[in-house]
Coordinates of C-alpha atoms and ligand atoms in Angstrom, one line a residue:
X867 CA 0.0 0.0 0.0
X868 CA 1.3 3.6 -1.3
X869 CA 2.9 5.1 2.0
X870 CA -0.4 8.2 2.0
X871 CA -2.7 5.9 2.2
X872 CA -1.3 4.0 5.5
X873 CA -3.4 4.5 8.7
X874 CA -1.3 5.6 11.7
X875 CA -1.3 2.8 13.7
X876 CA -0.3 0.7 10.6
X877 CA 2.3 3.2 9.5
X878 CA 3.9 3.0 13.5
X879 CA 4.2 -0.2 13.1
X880 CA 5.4 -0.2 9.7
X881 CA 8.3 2.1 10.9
X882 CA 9.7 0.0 13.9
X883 CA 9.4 -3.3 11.7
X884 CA 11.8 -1.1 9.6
X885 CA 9.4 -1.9 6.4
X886 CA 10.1 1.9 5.7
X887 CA 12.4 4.8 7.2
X888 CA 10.0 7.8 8.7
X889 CA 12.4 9.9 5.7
X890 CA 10.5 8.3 3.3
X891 CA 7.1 8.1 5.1
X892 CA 7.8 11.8 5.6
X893 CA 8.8 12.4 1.7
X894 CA 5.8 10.7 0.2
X895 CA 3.7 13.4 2.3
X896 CA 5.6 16.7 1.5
X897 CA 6.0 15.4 -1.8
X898 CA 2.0 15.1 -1.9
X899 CA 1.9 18.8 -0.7
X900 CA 4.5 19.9 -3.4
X901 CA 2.0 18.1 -6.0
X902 CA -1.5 19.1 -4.4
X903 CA -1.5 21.9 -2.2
X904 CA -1.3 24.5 -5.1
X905 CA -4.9 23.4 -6.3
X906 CA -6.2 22.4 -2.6
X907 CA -4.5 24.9 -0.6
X908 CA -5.2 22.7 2.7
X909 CA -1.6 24.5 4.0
X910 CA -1.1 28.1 4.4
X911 CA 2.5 27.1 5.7
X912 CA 4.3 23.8 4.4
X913 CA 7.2 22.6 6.7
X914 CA 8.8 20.8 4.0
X915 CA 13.1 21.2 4.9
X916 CA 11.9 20.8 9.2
X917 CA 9.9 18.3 8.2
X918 CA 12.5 16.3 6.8
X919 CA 15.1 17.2 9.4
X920 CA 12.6 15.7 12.3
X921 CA 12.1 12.3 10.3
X922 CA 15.6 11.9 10.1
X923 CA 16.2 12.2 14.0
X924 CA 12.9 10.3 14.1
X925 CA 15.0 7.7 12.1
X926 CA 17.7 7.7 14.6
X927 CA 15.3 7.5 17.4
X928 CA 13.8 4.6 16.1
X929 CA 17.4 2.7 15.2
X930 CA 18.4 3.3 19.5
X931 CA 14.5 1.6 20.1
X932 CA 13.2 4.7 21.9
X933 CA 10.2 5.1 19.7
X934 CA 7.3 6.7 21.3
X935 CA 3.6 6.4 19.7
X936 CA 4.3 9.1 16.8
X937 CA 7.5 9.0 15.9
X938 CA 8.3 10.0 12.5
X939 CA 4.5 10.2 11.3
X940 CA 3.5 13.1 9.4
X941 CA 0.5 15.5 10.7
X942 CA -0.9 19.1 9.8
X943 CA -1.3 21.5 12.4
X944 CA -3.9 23.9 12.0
X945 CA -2.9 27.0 11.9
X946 CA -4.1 28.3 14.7
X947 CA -1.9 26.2 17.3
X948 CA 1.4 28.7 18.3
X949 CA 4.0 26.7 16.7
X950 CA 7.8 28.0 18.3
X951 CA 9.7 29.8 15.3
X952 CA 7.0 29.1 12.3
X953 CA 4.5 31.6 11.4
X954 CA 1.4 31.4 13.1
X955 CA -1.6 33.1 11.1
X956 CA -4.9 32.0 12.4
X957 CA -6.0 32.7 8.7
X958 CA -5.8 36.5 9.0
X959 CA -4.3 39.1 7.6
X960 CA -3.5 40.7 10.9
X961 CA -1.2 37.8 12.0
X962 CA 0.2 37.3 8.3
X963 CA 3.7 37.7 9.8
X964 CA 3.3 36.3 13.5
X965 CA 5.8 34.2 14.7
X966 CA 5.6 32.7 17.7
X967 CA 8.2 32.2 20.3
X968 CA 7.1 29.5 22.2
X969 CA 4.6 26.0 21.7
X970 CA 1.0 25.4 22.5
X971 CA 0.7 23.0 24.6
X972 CA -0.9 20.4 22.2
X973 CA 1.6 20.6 19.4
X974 CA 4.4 20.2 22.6
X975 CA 2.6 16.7 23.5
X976 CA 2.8 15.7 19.8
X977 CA 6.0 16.7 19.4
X978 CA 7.2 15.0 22.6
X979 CA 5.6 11.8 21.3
X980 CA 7.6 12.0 18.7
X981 CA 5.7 13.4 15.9
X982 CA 6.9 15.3 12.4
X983 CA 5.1 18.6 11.3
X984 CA 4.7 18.9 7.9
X985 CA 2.7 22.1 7.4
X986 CA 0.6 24.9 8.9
X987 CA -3.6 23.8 7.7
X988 CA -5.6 26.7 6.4
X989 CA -8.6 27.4 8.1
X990 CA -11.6 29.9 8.7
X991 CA -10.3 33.4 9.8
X992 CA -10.2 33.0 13.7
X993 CA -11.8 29.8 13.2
X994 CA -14.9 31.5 12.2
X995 CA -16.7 29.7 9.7
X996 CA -18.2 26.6 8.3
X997 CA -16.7 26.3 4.4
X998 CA -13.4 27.3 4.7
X999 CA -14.0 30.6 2.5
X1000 CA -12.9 33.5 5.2
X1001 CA -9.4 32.3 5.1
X1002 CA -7.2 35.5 4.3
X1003 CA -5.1 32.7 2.3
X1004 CA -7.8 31.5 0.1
X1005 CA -10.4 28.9 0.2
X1006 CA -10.2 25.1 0.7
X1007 CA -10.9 22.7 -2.1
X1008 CA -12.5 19.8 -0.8
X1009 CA -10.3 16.8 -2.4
X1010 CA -14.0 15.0 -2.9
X1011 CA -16.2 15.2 -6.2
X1012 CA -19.3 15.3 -6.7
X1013 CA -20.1 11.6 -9.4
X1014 CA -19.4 13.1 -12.7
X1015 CA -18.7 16.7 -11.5
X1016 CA -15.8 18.8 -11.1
X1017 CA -17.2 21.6 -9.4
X1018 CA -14.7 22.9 -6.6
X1019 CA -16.7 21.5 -3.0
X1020 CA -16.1 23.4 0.3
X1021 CA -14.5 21.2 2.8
X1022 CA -16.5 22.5 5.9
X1023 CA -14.6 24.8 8.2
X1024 CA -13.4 25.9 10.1
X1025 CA -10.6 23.2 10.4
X1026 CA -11.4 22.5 6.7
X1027 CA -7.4 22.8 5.5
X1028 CA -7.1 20.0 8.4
X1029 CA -9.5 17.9 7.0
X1030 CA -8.8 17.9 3.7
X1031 CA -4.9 17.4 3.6
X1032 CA -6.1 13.9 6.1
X1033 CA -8.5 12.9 3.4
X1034 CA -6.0 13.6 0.3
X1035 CA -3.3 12.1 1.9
X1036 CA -1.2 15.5 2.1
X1037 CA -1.2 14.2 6.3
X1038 CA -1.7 10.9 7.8
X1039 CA -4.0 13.4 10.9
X1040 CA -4.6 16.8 12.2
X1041 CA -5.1 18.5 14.4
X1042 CA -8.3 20.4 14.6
X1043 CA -10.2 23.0 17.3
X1044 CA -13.9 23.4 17.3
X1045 CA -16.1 25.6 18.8
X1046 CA -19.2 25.0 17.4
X1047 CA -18.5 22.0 15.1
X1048 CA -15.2 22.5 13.0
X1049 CA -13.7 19.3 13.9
X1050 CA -16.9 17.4 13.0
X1051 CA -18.4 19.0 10.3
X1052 CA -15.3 19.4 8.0
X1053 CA -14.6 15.7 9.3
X1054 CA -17.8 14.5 7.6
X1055 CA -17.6 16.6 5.0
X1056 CA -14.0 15.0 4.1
X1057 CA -14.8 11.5 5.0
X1058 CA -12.7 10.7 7.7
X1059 CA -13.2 11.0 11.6
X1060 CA -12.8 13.8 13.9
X1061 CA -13.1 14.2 17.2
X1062 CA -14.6 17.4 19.6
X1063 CA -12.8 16.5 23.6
X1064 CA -14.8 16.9 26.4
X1065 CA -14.3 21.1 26.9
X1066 CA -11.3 21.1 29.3
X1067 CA -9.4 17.7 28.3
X1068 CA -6.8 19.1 25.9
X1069 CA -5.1 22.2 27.0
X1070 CA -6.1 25.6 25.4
X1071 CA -2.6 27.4 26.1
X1072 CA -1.2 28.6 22.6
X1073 CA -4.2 27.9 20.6
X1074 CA -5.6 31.5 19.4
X1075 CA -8.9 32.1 21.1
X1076 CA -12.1 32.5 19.3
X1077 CA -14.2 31.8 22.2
X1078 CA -13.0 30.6 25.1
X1079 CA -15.8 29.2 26.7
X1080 CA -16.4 26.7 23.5
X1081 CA -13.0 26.2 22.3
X1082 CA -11.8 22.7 22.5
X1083 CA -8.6 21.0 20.1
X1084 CA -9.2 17.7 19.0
X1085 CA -7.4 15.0 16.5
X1086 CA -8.4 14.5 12.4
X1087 CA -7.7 11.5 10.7
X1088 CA -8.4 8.0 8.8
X1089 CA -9.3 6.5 11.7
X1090 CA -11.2 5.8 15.0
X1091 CA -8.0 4.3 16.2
X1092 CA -5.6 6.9 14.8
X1093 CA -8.0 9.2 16.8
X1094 CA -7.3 7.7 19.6
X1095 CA -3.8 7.7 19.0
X1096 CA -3.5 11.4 19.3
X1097 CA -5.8 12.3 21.7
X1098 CA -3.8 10.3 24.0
X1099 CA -0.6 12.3 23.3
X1100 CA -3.1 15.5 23.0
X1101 CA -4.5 15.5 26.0
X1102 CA -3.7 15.9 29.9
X1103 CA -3.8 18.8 32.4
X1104 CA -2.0 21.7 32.1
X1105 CA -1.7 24.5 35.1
X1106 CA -1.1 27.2 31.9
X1107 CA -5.1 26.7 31.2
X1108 CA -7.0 27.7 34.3
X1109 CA -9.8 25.5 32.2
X1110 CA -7.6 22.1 31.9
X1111 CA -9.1 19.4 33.7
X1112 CA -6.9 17.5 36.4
X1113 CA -8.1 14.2 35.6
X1114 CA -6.5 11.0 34.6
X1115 CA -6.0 10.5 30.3
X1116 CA -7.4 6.7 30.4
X1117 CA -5.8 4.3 28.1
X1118 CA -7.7 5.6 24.5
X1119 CA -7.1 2.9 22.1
X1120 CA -7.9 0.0 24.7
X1121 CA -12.2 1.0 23.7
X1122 CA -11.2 0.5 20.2
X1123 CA -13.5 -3.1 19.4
X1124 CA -14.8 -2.8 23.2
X1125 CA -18.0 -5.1 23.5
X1126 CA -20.9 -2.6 23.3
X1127 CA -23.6 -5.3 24.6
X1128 CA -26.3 -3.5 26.5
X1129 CA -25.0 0.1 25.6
X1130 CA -27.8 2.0 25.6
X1131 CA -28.0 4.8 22.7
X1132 CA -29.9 7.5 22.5
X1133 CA -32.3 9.0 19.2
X1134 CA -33.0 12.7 19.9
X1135 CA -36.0 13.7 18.3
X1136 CA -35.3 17.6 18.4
X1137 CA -32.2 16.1 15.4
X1138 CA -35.0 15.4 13.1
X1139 CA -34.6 19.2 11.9
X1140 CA -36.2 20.1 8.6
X1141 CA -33.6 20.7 6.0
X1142 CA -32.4 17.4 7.3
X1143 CA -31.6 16.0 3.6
X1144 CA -33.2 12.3 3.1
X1145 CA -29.9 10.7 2.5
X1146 CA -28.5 11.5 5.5
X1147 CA -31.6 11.1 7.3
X1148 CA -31.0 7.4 5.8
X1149 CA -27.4 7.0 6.9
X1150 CA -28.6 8.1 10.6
X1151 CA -31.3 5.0 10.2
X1152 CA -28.5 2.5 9.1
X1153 CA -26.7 4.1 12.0
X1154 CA -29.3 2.9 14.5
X1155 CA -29.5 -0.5 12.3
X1156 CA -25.5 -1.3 13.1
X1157 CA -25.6 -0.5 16.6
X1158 CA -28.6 -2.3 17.3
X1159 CA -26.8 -5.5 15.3
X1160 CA -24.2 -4.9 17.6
X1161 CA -26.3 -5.3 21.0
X1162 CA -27.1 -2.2 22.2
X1163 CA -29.8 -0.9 23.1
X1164 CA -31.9 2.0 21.3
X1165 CA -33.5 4.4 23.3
X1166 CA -35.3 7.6 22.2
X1167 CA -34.3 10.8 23.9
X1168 CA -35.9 14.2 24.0
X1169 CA -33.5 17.4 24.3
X1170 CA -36.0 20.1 24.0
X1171 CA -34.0 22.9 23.8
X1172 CA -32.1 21.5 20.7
X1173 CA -33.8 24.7 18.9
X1174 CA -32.4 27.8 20.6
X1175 CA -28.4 26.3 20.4
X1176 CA -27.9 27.8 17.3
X1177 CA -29.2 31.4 18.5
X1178 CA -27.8 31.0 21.7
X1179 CA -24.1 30.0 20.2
X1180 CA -24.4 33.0 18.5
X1181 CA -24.8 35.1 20.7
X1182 CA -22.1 34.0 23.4
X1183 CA -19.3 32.9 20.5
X1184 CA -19.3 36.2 18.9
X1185 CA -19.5 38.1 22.5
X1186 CA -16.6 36.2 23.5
X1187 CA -14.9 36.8 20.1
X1188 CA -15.4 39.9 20.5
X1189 CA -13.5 40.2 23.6
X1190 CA -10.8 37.8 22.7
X1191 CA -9.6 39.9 19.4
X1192 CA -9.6 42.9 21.5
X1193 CA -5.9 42.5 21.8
X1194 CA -5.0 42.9 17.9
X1195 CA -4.6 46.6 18.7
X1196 CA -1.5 47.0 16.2
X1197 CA 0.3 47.4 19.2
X1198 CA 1.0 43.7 21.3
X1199 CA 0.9 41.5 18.4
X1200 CA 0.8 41.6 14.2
X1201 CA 0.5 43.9 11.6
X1202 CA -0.1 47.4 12.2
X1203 CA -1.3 50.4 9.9
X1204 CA -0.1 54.1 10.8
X1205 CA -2.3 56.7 12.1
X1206 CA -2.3 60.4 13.5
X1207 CA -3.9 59.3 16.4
X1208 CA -3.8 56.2 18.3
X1209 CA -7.8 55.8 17.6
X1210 CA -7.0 56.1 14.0
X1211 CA -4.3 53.6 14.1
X1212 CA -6.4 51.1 15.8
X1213 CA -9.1 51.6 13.1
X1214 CA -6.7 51.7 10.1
X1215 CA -5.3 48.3 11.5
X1216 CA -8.5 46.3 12.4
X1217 CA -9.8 47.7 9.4
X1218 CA -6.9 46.4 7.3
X1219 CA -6.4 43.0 9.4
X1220 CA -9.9 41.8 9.5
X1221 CA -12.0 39.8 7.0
X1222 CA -15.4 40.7 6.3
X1223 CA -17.0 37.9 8.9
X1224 CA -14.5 38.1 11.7
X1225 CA -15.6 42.2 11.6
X1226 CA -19.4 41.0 11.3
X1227 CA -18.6 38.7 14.6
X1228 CA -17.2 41.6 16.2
X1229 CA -19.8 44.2 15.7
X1230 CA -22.6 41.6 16.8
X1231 CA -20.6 40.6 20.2
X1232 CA -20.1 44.4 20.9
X1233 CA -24.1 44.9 20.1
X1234 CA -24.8 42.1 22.2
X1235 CA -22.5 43.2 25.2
X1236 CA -23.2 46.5 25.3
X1237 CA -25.1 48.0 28.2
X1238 CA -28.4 48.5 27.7
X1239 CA -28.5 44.7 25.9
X1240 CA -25.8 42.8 28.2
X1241 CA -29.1 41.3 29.6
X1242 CA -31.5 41.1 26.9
X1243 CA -29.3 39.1 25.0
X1244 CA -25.6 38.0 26.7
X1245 CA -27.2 37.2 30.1
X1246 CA -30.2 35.5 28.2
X1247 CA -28.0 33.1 26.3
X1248 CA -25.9 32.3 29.5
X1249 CA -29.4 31.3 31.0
X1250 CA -30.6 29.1 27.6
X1251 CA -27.5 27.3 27.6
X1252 CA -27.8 26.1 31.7
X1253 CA -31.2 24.8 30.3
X1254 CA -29.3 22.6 26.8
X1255 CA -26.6 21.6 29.2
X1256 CA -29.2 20.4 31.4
X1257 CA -31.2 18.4 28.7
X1258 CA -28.1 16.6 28.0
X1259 CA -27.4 15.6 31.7
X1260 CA -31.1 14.5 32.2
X1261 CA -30.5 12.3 28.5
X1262 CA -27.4 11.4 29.7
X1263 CA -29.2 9.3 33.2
X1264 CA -30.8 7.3 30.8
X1265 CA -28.5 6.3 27.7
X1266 CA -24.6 6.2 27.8
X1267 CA -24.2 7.6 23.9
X1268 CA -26.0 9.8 21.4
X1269 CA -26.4 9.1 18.1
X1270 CA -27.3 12.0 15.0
X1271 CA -26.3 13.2 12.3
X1272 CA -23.4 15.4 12.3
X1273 CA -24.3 18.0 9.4
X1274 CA -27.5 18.5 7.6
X1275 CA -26.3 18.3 3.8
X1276 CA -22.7 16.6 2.5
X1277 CA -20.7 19.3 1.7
X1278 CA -21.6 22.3 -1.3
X1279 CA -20.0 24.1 -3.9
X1280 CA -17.9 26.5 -3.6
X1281 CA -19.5 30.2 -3.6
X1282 CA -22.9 28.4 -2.7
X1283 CA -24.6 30.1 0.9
X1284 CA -21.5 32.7 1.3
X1285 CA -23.7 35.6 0.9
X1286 CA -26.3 34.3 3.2
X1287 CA -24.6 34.2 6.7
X1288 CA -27.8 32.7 8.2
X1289 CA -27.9 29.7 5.6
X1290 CA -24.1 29.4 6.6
X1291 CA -24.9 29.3 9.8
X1292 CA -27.2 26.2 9.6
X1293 CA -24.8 24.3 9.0
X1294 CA -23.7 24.0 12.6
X1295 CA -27.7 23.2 13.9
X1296 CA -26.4 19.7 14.9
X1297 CA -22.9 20.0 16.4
X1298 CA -23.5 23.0 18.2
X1299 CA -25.9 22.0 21.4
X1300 CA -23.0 19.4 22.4
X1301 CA -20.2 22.5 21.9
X1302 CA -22.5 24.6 24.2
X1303 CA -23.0 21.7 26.9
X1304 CA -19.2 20.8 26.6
X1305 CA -19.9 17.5 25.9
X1306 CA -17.2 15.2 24.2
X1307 CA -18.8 14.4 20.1
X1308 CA -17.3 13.0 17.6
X1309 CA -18.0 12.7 13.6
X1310 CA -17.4 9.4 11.6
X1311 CA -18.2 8.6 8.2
X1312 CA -21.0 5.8 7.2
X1313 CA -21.2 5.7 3.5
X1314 CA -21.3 8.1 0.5
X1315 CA -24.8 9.6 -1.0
X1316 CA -26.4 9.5 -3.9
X1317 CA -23.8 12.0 -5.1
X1318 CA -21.0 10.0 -4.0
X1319 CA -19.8 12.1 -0.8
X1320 CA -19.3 11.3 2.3
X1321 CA -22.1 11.5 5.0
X1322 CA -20.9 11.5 8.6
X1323 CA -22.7 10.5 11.9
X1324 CA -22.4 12.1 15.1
X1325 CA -21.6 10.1 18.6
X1326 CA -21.9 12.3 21.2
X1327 CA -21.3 11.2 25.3
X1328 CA -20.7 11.8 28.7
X1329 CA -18.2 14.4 29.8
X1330 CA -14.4 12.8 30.1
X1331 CA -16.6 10.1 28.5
X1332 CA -14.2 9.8 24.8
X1333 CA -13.5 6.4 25.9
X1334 CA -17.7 5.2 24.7
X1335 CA -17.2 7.7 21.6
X1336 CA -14.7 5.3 20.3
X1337 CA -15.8 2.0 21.7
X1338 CA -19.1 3.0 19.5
X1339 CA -17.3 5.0 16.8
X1340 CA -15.2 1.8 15.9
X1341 CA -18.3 0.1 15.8
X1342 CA -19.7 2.1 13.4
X1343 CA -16.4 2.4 11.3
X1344 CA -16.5 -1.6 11.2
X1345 CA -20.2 -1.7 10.4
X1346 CA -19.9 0.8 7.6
X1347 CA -16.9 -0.5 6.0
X1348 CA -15.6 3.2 4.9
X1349 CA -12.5 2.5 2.8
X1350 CA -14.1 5.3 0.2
X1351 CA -11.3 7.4 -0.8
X1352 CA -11.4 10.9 -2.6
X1353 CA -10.9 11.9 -6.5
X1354 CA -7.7 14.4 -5.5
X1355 CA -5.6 12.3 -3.3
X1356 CA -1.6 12.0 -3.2
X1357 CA -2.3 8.0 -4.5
X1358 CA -4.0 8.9 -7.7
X1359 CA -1.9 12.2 -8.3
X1360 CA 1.4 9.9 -9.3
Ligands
LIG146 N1 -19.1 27.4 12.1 C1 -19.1 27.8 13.5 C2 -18.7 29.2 13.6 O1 -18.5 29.8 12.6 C3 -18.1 26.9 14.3 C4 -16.7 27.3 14.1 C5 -15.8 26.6 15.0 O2 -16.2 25.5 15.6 N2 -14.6 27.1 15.1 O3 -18.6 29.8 14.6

């Protein structure tokens, strides 16, 4: 098998059975970059001479037998992970030069386990999005194809660049953050699994902040397993994020093919939404159909207030946006455009710096801040989300898993919804109650449509719970049979 098409786990093992060096695991991936990235653009940033440099003292790591669970495989980081020395650009013209000096916290666990860097991931501007079209760099071409079509096909966003280098082969994972679904919905859009921690699992220290109360970093790849894989190195407490959890990283890969007799799963009602499209409506039912063949148990759940996450998330991510990109004043950090005044300074360089839906974001959490509405609509939304947390907690005493779709539609063209923010922003109906209730939930794909792309299905569990989401993700992986691969991939580009 060509080395991009290897699963992690195979590839590890691969490497210390000396089958292949991690140089030329590494090559065949920034080779792959070289060859696709000027028509995907999945990598704002390619690594390529680092990259090379770490596999070979990945090589000589693995000659002395100190291999740890990554060493010498390839991964994107998305680009909104501090990264020591390499640019650092969120997807925004303000940080178009930013380099950090010193590693998030995530990408320091990966690289401790070993792990090679080949390249930045593009993404939504401040991780604001759902097609990967904000980016300051340029959109995302989704490596899938529509049967007989070559129309360019978002990815999903905002860790679209993430998810399409996995599916291409241009990474063998990713790493992804998501807020209100852009690890899952690009994930399912791309045809390959991603995974949204439990909000507090994997540190937040040196990933750029959208909104802090929501944001959570989570692994991208081929696999459940190779999931699993990284979020063990991923996650763990961390005293530099007063929001990291101080509890025991359980062994990950040990609920891979865990029994799931008697688990009971839940069917929300409120998840069958209109604009629910049939096919995936149909994927969801074979969902239920595997699971039940596989002894659990199918319960239906109610979680009433399903219908006000959307408002509600926007309401609180944008106030917290808001807030958070306070601090690109052109003073502390990026680009800066001259004024006479300091006001005009600030103006001409959020002006300059800022995309047209990151300023949008900003104006609506001001609005909604402001006094005079701080309680009509901030405080409001802090009270509506108590109440979806809640329904989760009260679903969660009587089923151990959910089970829904993870996006309405597979993904669209290009160009399609972008001058409808609204439409955009029903995309994210089904993955953002979990985001609000910090709940762990994680895509995996079941089949392709009648178009012939990808249709994921969302697991979503108990808080610190990812060890179910994988028992019952690698269930569905093994039902489904998902070895699907996409038209523009580094295999069929040779
Ligand atoms: N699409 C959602 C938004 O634009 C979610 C993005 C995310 O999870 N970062 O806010």
């Amino acid at each position: 098998m060509s080395l991009t098409e290897l699963t992690i786990a195979d590839a590890a093992s691969g490497l210390r059975a000396r089958q292949f060096s991690a140089v030329e695991l590494v090559r065949a991936h920034v080779d792959a970059i070289d060859a696709l990235n000027p028509r995907l653009n999945a990598y704002i940033t390619p690594t390529r001479e680092a990259a090379l440099k770490a596999a070979q003292q990945a090589d000589e790591v693995l000659a002395r037998g100190e291999a740890r669970s990554l060493t010498g495989i390839p991964l994107g980081i998305k680009d909104l992970f501090c990264t020591n020395g390499v640019r650092t650009t969120a997807a925004s013209n303000i940080l178009r030069n930013f380099v950090p000096p010193y590693e998030s916290t995530v990408t320091a666990n990966l690289l401790r386990d070993g792990a090679v860097f080949v390249g930045k991931t593009n993404l939504d501007e401040f991780a604001m999005g759902s097609a990967n079209i904000t980016s300051a760099f340029g959109p995302v071409e989704n490596p899938w194809k529509r049967n007989g079509d070559d129309a360019a096909l978002v990815p999903g966003g905002s860790s679209g660049g993430s998810a399409a280098a996995v599916a291409a082969g241009l990474a063998m994972g990713a790493t992804g953050t998501d807020t209100g679904g852009s690890i899952r919905q690009p994930a399912a859009y791309c045809g390959i699994v991603g995974l949204k921690p439990t909000y507090g699992r994997c540190s937040r220290f040196g990933t750029i902040a959208y909104a802090s109360s929501l944001d959570q970093a989570g692994p991208m790849a081929r696999s459940v397993r190779d999931c699993a894989i990284m979020l063990q190195s991923m996650a763990g407490f961390d005293e530099r994020d007063s929001t990291s959890v101080n509890c025991d990283v359980p062994d990950y890969s040990a609920a891979i093919g865990r029994s799931l007799k008697g688990l009971k799963v839940g069917i929300p009602a409120e998840y069958r939404a209109e604009g629910l499209s049939a096919e995936i409506g149909a994927a969801w039912q074979q969902g239920i159909a595997w699971l039940k063949a596989a002894g659990c148990e199918i319960v239906d759940v109610s979680l009433p207030h399903t219908k006000y996450g959307l408002a509600t998330y926007y309401i609180v991510a944008p106030a917290e946006c808001s807030s958070n990109l306070a601090r690109y004043d052109g003073l502390r950090f990026g680009e800066r455009v001259p004024g006479d005044t300091l006001d005009a300074m600030y103006e001409a360089t959020r002006r300059a710096g800022f995309g047209p839906e990151v300023r949008r974001r900003i104006m609506m959490g001001t609005y909604v801040l402001s006094a005079g509405y701080y309680d009509a609509y901030y405080l409001k939304a802090q009270k509506v989300r108590t109440l979806i947390r809640r329904d989760f907690t009260e679903a969660f005493q009587k089923v151990d898993v959910l089970l829904t779709p993870t996006a309405p539609t597979p993904a669209f063209v290009q160009g399609e919804q972008s001058d409808d923010p609204v439409q955009m922003y029903l995309n994210d109906i089904f993955t953002v109650p979990a985001s609000m209730a910090g709940m762990p939930a994680m895509s995996v794909p079941v089949g392709l449509g009648a178009t012939g792309l990808p249709l994921g299905l969302q697991l979503i569990g108990r808080p610190f719970d990812e060890e179910t989401l994988l028992a019952t993700g690698s269930a569905l992986e093994q039902a489904a049979g998902f070895t699907h691969r996409p038209a523009i991939r580094a295999e069929a580009a040779k």
